[in-house]
GROMACS .gro file of C-alpha atoms in nm:
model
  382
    1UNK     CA    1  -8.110  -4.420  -1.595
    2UNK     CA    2  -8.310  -4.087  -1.584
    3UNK     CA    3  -8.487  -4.059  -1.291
    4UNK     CA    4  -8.892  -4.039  -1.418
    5UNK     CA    5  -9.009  -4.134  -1.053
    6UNK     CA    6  -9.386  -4.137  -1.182
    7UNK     CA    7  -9.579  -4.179  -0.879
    8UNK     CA    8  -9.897  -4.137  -1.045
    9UNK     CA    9 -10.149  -4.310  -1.301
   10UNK     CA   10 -10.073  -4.300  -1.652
   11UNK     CA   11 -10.354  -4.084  -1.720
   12UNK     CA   12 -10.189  -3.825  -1.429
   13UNK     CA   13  -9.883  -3.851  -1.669
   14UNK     CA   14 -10.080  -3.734  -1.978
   15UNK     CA   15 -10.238  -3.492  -1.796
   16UNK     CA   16  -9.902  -3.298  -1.677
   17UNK     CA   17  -9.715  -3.339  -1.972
   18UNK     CA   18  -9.945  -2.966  -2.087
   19UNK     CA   19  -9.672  -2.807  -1.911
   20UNK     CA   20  -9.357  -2.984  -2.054
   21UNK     CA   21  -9.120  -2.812  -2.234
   22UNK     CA   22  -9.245  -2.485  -2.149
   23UNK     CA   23  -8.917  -2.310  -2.009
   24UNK     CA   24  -8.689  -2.454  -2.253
   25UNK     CA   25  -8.673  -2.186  -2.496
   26UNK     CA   26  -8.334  -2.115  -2.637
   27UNK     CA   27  -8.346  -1.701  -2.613
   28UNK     CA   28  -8.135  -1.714  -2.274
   29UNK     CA   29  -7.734  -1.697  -2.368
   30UNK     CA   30  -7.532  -2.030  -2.425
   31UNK     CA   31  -7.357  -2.201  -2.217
   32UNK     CA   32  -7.055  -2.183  -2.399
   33UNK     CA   33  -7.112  -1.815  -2.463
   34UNK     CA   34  -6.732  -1.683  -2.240
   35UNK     CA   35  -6.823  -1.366  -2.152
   36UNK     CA   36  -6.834  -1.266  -1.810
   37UNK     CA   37  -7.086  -1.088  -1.604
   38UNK     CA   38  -6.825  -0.840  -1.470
   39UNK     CA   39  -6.712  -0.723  -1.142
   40UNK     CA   40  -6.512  -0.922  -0.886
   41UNK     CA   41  -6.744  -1.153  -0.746
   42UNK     CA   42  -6.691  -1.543  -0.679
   43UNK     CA   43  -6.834  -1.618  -0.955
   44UNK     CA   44  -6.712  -1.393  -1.196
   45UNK     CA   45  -6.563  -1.601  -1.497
   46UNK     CA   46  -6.934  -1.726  -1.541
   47UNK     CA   47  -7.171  -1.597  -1.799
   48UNK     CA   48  -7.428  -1.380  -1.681
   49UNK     CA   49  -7.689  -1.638  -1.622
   50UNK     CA   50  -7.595  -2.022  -1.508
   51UNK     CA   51  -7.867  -2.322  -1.591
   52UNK     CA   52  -7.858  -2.617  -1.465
   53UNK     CA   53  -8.102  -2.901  -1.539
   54UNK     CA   54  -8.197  -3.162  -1.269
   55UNK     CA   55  -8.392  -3.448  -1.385
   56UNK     CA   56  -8.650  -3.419  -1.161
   57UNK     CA   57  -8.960  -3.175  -0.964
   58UNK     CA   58  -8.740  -2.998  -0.685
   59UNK     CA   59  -8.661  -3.209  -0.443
   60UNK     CA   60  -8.353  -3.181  -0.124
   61UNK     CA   61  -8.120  -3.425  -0.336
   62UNK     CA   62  -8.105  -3.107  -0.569
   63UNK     CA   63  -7.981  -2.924  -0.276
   64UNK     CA   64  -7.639  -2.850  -0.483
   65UNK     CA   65  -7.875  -2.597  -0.716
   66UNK     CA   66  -8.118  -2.477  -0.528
   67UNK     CA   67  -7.910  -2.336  -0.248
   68UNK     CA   68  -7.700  -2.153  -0.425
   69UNK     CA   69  -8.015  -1.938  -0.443
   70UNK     CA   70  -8.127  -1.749  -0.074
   71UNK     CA   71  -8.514  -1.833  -0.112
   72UNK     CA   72  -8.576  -1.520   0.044
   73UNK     CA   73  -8.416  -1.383  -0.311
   74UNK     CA   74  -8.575  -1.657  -0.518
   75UNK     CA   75  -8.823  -1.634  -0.812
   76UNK     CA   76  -8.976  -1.909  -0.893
   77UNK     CA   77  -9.210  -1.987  -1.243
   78UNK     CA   78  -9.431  -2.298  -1.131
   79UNK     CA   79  -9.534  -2.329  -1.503
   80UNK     CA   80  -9.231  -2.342  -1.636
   81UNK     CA   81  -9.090  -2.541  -1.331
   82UNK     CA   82  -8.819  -2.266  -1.330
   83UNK     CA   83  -8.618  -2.158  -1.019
   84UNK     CA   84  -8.425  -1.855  -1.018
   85UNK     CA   85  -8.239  -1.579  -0.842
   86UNK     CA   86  -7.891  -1.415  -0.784
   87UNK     CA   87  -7.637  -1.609  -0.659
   88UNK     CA   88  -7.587  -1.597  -0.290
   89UNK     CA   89  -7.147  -1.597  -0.374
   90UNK     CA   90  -7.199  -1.392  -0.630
   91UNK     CA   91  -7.519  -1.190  -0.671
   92UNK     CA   92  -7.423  -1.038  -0.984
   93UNK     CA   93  -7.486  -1.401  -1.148
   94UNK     CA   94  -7.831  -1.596  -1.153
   95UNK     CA   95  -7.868  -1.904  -1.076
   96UNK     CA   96  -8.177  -2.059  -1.290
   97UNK     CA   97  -8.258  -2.411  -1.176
   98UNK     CA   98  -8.465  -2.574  -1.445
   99UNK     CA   99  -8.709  -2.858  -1.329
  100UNK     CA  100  -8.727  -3.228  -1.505
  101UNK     CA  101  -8.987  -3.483  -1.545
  102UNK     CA  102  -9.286  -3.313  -1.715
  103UNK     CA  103  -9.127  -2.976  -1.778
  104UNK     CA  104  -8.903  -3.152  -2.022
  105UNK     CA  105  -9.162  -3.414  -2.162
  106UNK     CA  106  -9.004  -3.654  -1.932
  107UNK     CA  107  -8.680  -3.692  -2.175
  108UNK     CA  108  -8.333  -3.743  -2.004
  109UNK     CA  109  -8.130  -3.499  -1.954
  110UNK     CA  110  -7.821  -3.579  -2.193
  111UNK     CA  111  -8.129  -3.478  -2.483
  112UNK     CA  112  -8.156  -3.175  -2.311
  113UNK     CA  113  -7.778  -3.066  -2.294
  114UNK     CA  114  -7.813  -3.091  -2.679
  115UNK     CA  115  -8.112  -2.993  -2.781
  116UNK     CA  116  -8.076  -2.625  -2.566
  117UNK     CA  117  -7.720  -2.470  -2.578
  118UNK     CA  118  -7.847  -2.219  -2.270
  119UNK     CA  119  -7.768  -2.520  -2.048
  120UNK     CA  120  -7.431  -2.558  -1.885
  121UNK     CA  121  -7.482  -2.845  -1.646
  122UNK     CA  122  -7.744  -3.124  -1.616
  123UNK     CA  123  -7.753  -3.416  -1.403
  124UNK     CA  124  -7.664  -3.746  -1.573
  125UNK     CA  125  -7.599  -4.120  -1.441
  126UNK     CA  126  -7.270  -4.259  -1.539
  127UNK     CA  127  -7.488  -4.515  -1.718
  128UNK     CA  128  -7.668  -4.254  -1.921
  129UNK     CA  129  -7.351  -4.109  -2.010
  130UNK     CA  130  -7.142  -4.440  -2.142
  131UNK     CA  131  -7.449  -4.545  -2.334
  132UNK     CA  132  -7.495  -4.248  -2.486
  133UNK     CA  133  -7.124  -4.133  -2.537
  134UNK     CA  134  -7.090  -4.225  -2.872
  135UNK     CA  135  -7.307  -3.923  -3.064
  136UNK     CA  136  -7.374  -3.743  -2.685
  137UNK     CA  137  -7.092  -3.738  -2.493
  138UNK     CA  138  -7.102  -3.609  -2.157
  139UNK     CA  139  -6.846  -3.542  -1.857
  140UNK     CA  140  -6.924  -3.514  -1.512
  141UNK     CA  141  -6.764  -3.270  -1.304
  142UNK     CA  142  -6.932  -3.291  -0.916
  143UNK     CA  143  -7.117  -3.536  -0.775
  144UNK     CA  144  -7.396  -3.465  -0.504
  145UNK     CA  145  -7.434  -3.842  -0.418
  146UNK     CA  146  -7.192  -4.093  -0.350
  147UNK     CA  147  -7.379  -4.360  -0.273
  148UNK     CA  148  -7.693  -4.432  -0.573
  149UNK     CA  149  -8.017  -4.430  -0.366
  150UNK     CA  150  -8.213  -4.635  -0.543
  151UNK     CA  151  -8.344  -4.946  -0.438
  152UNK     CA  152  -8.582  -5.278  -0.452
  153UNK     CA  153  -8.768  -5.293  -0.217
  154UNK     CA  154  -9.082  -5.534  -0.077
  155UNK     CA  155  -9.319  -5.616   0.214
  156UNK     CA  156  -9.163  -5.801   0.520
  157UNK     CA  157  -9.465  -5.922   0.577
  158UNK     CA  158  -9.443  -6.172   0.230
  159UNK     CA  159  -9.088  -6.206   0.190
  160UNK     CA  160  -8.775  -6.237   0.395
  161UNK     CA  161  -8.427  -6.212   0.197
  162UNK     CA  162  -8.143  -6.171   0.341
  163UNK     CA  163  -7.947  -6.124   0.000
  164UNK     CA  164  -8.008  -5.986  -0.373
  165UNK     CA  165  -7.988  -6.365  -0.503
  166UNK     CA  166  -8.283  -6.468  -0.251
  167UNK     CA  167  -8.500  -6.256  -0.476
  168UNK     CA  168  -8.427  -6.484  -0.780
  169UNK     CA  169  -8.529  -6.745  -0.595
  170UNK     CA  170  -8.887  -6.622  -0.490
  171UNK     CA  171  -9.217  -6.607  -0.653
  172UNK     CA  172  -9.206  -6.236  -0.666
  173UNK     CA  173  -9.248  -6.042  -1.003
  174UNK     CA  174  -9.024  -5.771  -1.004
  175UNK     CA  175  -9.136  -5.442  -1.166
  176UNK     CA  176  -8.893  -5.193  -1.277
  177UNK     CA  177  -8.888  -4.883  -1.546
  178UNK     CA  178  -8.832  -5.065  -1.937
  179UNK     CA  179  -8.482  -5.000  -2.063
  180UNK     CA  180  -8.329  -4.954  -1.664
  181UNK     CA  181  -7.976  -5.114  -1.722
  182UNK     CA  182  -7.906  -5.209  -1.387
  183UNK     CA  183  -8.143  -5.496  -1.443
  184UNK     CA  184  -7.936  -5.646  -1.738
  185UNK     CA  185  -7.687  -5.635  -1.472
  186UNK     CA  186  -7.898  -5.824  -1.222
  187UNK     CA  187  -7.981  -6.105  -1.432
  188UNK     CA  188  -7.663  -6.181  -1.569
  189UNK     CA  189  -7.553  -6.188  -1.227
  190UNK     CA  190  -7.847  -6.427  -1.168
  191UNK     CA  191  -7.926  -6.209  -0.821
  192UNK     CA  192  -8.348  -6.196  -1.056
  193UNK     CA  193  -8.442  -6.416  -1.363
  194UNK     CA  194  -8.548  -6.289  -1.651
  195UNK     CA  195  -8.906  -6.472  -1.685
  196UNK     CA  196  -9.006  -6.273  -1.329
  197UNK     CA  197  -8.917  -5.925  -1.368
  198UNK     CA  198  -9.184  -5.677  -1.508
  199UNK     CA  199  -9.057  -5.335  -1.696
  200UNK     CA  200  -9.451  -5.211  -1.677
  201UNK     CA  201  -9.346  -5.025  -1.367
  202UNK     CA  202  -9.513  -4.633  -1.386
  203UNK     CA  203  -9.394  -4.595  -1.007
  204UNK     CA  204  -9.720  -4.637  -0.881
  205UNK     CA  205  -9.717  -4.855  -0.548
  206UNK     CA  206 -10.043  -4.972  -0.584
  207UNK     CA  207  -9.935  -5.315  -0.637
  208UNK     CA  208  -9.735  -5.358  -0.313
  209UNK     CA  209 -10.003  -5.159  -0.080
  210UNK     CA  210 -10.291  -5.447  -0.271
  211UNK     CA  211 -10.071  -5.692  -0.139
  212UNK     CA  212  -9.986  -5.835  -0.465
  213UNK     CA  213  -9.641  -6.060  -0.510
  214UNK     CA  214  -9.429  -5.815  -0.566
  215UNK     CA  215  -9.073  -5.653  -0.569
  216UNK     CA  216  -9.040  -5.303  -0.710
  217UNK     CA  217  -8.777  -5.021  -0.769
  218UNK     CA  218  -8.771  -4.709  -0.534
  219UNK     CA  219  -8.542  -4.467  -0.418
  220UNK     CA  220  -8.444  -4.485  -0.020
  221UNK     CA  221  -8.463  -4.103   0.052
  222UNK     CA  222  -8.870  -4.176  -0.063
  223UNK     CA  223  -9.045  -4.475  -0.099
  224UNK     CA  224  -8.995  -4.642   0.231
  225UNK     CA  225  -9.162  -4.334   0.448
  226UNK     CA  226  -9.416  -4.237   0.152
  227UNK     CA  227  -9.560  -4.620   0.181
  228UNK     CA  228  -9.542  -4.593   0.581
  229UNK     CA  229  -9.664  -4.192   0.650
  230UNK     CA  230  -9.879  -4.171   0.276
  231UNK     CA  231 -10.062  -4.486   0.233
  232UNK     CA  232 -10.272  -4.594   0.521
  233UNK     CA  233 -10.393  -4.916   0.385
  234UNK     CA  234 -10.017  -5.032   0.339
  235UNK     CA  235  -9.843  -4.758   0.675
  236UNK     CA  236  -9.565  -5.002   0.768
  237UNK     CA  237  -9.143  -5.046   0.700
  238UNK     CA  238  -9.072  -5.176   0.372
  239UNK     CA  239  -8.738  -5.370   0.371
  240UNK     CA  240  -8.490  -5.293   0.090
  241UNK     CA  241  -8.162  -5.385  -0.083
  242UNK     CA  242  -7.934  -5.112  -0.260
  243UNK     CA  243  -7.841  -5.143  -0.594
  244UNK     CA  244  -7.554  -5.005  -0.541
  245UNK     CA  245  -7.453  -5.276  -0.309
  246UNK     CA  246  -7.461  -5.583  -0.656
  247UNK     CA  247  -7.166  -5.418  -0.785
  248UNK     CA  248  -7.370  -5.176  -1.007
  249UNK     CA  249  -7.212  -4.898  -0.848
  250UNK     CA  250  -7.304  -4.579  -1.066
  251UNK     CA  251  -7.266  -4.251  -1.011
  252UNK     CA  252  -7.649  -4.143  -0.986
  253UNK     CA  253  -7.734  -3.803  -1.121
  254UNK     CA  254  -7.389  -3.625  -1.115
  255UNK     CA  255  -7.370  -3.201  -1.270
  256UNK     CA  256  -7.256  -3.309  -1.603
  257UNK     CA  257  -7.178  -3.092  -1.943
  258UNK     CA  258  -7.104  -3.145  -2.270
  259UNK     CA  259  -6.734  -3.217  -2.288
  260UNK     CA  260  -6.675  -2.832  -2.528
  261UNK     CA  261  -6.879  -2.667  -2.289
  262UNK     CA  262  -6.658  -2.776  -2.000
  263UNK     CA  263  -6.369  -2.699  -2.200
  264UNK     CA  264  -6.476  -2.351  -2.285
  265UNK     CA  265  -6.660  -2.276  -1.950
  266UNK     CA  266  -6.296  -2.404  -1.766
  267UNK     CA  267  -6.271  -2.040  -1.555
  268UNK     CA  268  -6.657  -2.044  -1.467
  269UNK     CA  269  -6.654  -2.427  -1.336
  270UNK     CA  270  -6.319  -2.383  -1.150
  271UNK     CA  271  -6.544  -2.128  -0.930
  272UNK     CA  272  -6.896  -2.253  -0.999
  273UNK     CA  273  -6.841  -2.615  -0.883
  274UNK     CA  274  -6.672  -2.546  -0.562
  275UNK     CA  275  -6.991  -2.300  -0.462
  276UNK     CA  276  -7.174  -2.607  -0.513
  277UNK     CA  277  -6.940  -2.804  -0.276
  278UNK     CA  278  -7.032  -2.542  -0.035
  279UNK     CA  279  -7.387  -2.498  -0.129
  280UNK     CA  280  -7.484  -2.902  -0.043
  281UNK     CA  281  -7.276  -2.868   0.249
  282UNK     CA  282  -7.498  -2.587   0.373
  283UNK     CA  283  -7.756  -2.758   0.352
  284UNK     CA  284  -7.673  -3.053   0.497
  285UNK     CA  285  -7.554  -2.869   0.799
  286UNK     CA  286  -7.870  -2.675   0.819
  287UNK     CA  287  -8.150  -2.804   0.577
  288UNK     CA  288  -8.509  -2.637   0.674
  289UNK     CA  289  -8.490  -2.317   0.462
  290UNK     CA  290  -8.410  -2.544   0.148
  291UNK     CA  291  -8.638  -2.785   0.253
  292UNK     CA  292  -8.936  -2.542   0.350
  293UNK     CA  293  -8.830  -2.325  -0.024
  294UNK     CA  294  -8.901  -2.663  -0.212
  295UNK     CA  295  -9.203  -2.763  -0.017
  296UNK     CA  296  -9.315  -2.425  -0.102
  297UNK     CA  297  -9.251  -2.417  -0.430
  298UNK     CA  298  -9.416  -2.771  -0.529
  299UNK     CA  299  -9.734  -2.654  -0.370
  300UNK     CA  300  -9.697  -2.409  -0.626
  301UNK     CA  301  -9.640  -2.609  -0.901
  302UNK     CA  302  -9.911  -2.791  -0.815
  303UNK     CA  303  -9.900  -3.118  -0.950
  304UNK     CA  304  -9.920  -3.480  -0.845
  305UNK     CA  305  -9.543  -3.520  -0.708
  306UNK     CA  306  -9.500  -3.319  -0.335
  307UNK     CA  307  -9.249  -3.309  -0.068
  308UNK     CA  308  -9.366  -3.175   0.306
  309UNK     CA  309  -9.080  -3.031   0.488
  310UNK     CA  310  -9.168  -3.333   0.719
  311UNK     CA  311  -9.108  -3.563   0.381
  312UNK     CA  312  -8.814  -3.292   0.320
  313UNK     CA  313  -8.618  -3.404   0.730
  314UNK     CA  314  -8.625  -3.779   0.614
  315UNK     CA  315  -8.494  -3.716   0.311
  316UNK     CA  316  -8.150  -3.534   0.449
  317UNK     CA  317  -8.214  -3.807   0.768
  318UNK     CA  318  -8.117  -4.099   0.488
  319UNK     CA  319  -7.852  -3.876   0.281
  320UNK     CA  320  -7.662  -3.803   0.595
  321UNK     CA  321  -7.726  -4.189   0.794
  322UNK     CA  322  -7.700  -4.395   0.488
  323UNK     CA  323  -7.383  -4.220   0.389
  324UNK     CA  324  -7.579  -4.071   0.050
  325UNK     CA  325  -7.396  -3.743   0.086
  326UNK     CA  326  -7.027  -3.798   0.256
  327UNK     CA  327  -6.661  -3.701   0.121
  328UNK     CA  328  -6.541  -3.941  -0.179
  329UNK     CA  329  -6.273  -4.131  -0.116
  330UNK     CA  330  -5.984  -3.903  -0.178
  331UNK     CA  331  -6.179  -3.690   0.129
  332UNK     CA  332  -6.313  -3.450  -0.129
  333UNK     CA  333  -6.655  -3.337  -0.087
  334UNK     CA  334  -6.867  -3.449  -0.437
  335UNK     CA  335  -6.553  -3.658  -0.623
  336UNK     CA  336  -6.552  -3.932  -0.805
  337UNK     CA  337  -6.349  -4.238  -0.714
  338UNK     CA  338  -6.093  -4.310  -1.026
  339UNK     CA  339  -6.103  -4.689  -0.963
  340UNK     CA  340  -6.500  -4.725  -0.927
  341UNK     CA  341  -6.547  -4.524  -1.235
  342UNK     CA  342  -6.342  -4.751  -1.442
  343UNK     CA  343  -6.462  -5.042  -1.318
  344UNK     CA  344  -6.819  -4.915  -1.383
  345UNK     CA  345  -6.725  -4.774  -1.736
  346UNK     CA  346  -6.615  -5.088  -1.855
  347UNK     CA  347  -6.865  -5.330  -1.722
  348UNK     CA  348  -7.115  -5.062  -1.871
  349UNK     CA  349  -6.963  -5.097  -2.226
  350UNK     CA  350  -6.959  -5.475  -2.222
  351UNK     CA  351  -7.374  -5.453  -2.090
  352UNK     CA  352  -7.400  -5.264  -2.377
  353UNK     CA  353  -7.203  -5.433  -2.617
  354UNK     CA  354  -7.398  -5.720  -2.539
  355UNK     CA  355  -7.752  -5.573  -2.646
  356UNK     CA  356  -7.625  -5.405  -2.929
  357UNK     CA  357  -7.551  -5.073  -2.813
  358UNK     CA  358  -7.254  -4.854  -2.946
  359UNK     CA  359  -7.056  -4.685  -2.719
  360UNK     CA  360  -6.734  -4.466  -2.778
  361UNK     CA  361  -6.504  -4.659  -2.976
  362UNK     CA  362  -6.178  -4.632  -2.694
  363UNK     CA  363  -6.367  -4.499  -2.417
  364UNK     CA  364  -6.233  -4.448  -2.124
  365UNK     CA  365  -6.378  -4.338  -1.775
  366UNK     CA  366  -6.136  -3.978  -1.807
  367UNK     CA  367  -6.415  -3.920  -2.091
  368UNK     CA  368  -6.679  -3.905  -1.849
  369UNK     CA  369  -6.589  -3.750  -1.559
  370UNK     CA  370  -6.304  -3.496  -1.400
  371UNK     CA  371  -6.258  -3.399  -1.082
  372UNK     CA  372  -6.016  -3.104  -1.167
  373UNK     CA  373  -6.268  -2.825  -1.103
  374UNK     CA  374  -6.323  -2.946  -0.726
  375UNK     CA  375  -6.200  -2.771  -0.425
  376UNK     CA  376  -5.984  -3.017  -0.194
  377UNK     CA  377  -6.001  -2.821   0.101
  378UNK     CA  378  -6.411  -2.857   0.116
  379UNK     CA  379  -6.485  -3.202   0.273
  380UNK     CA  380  -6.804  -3.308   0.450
  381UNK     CA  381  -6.578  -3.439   0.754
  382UNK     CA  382  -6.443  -3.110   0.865
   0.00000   0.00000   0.00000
């Protein structure tokens, strides 16, 4: 599922999506385009300028991208939602980090990988990428989460479950975003039923803070100390459940490519994904100047979706406690796990077969992911 967070009115929506598409023009070179910047730096099989699409505004679980960038060398283009600058490895290559949501008319990001060649990597759920496989494939090549952070969450105050399958048992309407797989999942497991969950869900909170009967979908690095620190009338603990921790146990918003472009881009990746190993390390060692950069650069974007550099310390508090952002379990720093990527791609094609979705005819999970451009030696341990 693309992550379209909207934490605003629908009318906030319409109002923001002026400034969508605006830095997706396709005048910047390909992504498939071979040829090399020049010189000897660590980056120097890349093409002059690297893009890579997140899905979202900036925010520190797009630490991967944005530092690689020193922010004291960084342009940024709040209209375009376009972050740029040379590479700190390798300053004769830029780094552009392209902004989601409304800068891209809120479409996911496997549309974007085809619709604008100038795109090497984008970040993609493993569940976007099965469903979709079939006319848009995509393979993943680095990870910056191991652990999905997205959640259900509800007041303590109204409900008390101590598992997923309590919630099917409650009153509660759960809201969620139309077309989110993970609840096909969820009611076939029979953890919800299907005559109590709600796919109205435009991420507003408004609901829970009104003290209505409700579950709803969030995202642990946000929700829980936006509803506490940002809403007064609600400014308590929210209690939560993972998804992660049914079974549906996706990747969530791994660097992904179209399978040519990782094929011809081979040389770049073997250097370019390891510098992003490093990169999210970096930060997750030392996070302020990433998280003040962002912070900074929202307030110049100006729109309804902000992150304080206080918002910005929780966020890499819950990556590092909740074991977000740790070594996969070969000890590799952002690699995928062979066996939970099978399992996932085939319970994935059999949700889909079920609801009439086409898939790859043969897929397998090796058609959506690779951890051969990873450096072995970079762990989050050491």
């Amino acid at each position: 599922m693309n992550r379209t967070r909207l934490l605003v009115s629908t009318a906030a929506i319409g109002a923001a999506l002026s400034v969508a598409l605006t830095g997706c023009g396709g005048t910047e070179p390909t992504a498939q385009d071979a040829a090399a910047a020049g010189g000897d730096g660590a980056l120097s099989a890349c093409p002059a300028t690297v893009v890579l699409q997140t899905n979202w505004f900036p925010e520190p679980e797009h630490s991967a991208a944005y530092a690689l960038i020193d922010p004291a060398e960084a342009t940024t283009d709040p209209d375009a939602g376009i972050y740029s600058g040379p590479a700190i490895v390798d300053p004769n290559i830029t780094i552009e980090v392209r902004s989601g949501g409304p800068f891209i008319g809120f479409q996911q990001s496997t549309a974007l990988l085809y619709s604008d060649d100038s795109i090497m990597l984008a970040m993609i759920d493993t569940d976007e990428s099965v469903k979709l496989s079939a006319d848009q494939p995509t393979k993943a090549v680095y990870t910056p989460l191991q652990v999905n952070p997205q959640i259900l969450f509800w007041d303590p105050e109204r409900y008390s479950f101590d598992d997923l399958a309590d919630i099917g048992q409650s009153d509660a309407t759960v809201l969620y975003f139309q077309g989110a797989t993970y609840m096909d999942y969820l009611i076939a497991q029979g953890d919800v039923r299907a005559d109590q969950v709600d796919g109205s869900f435009d991420g507003s909170v408004t609901r829970l803070v009104a003290d209505e009967p409700v579950v709803m979908q969030g995202y642990i690095t946000q929700e829980p100390y936006r509803l506490k620190v940002d809403f007064p009338d609600y400014g308590r603990d929210v209690d939560s459940f993972l998804i992660a921790d049914s079974g549906y146990d996706i990747y969530a918003a791994a660097w992904s490519g179209k399978p040519e472009v990782v094929e011809a881009q081979s040389e770049c990746l073997a250097q370019l994904v390891p510098a992003m190993q490093q990169s999210q390390l970096d930060y997750m060692e030392d996070p302020e100047p990433i998280n003040q950069a962002i912070s900074d650069y929202l307030v110049e974007i100006d729109q309804f979706f902000q992150v304080s550099p206080e918002l910005g310390a929780e966020i890499h508090r819950v990556m590092q406690e909740e074991g977000l952002v740790t070594d996969g379990t070969d000890g590799v720093f952002g690699s995928f796990d062979a066996e939970r990527m099978e399992r996932m791609t085939t319970l994935l094609a059999e949700i889909y077969a079920e609801s009439g979705v086409d898939v790859a005819e043969g897929l397998t999970a090796e058609d959506i992911y690779t951890n051969e451009f990873l450096d072995p030696s970079i762990s989050f341990s050491s």
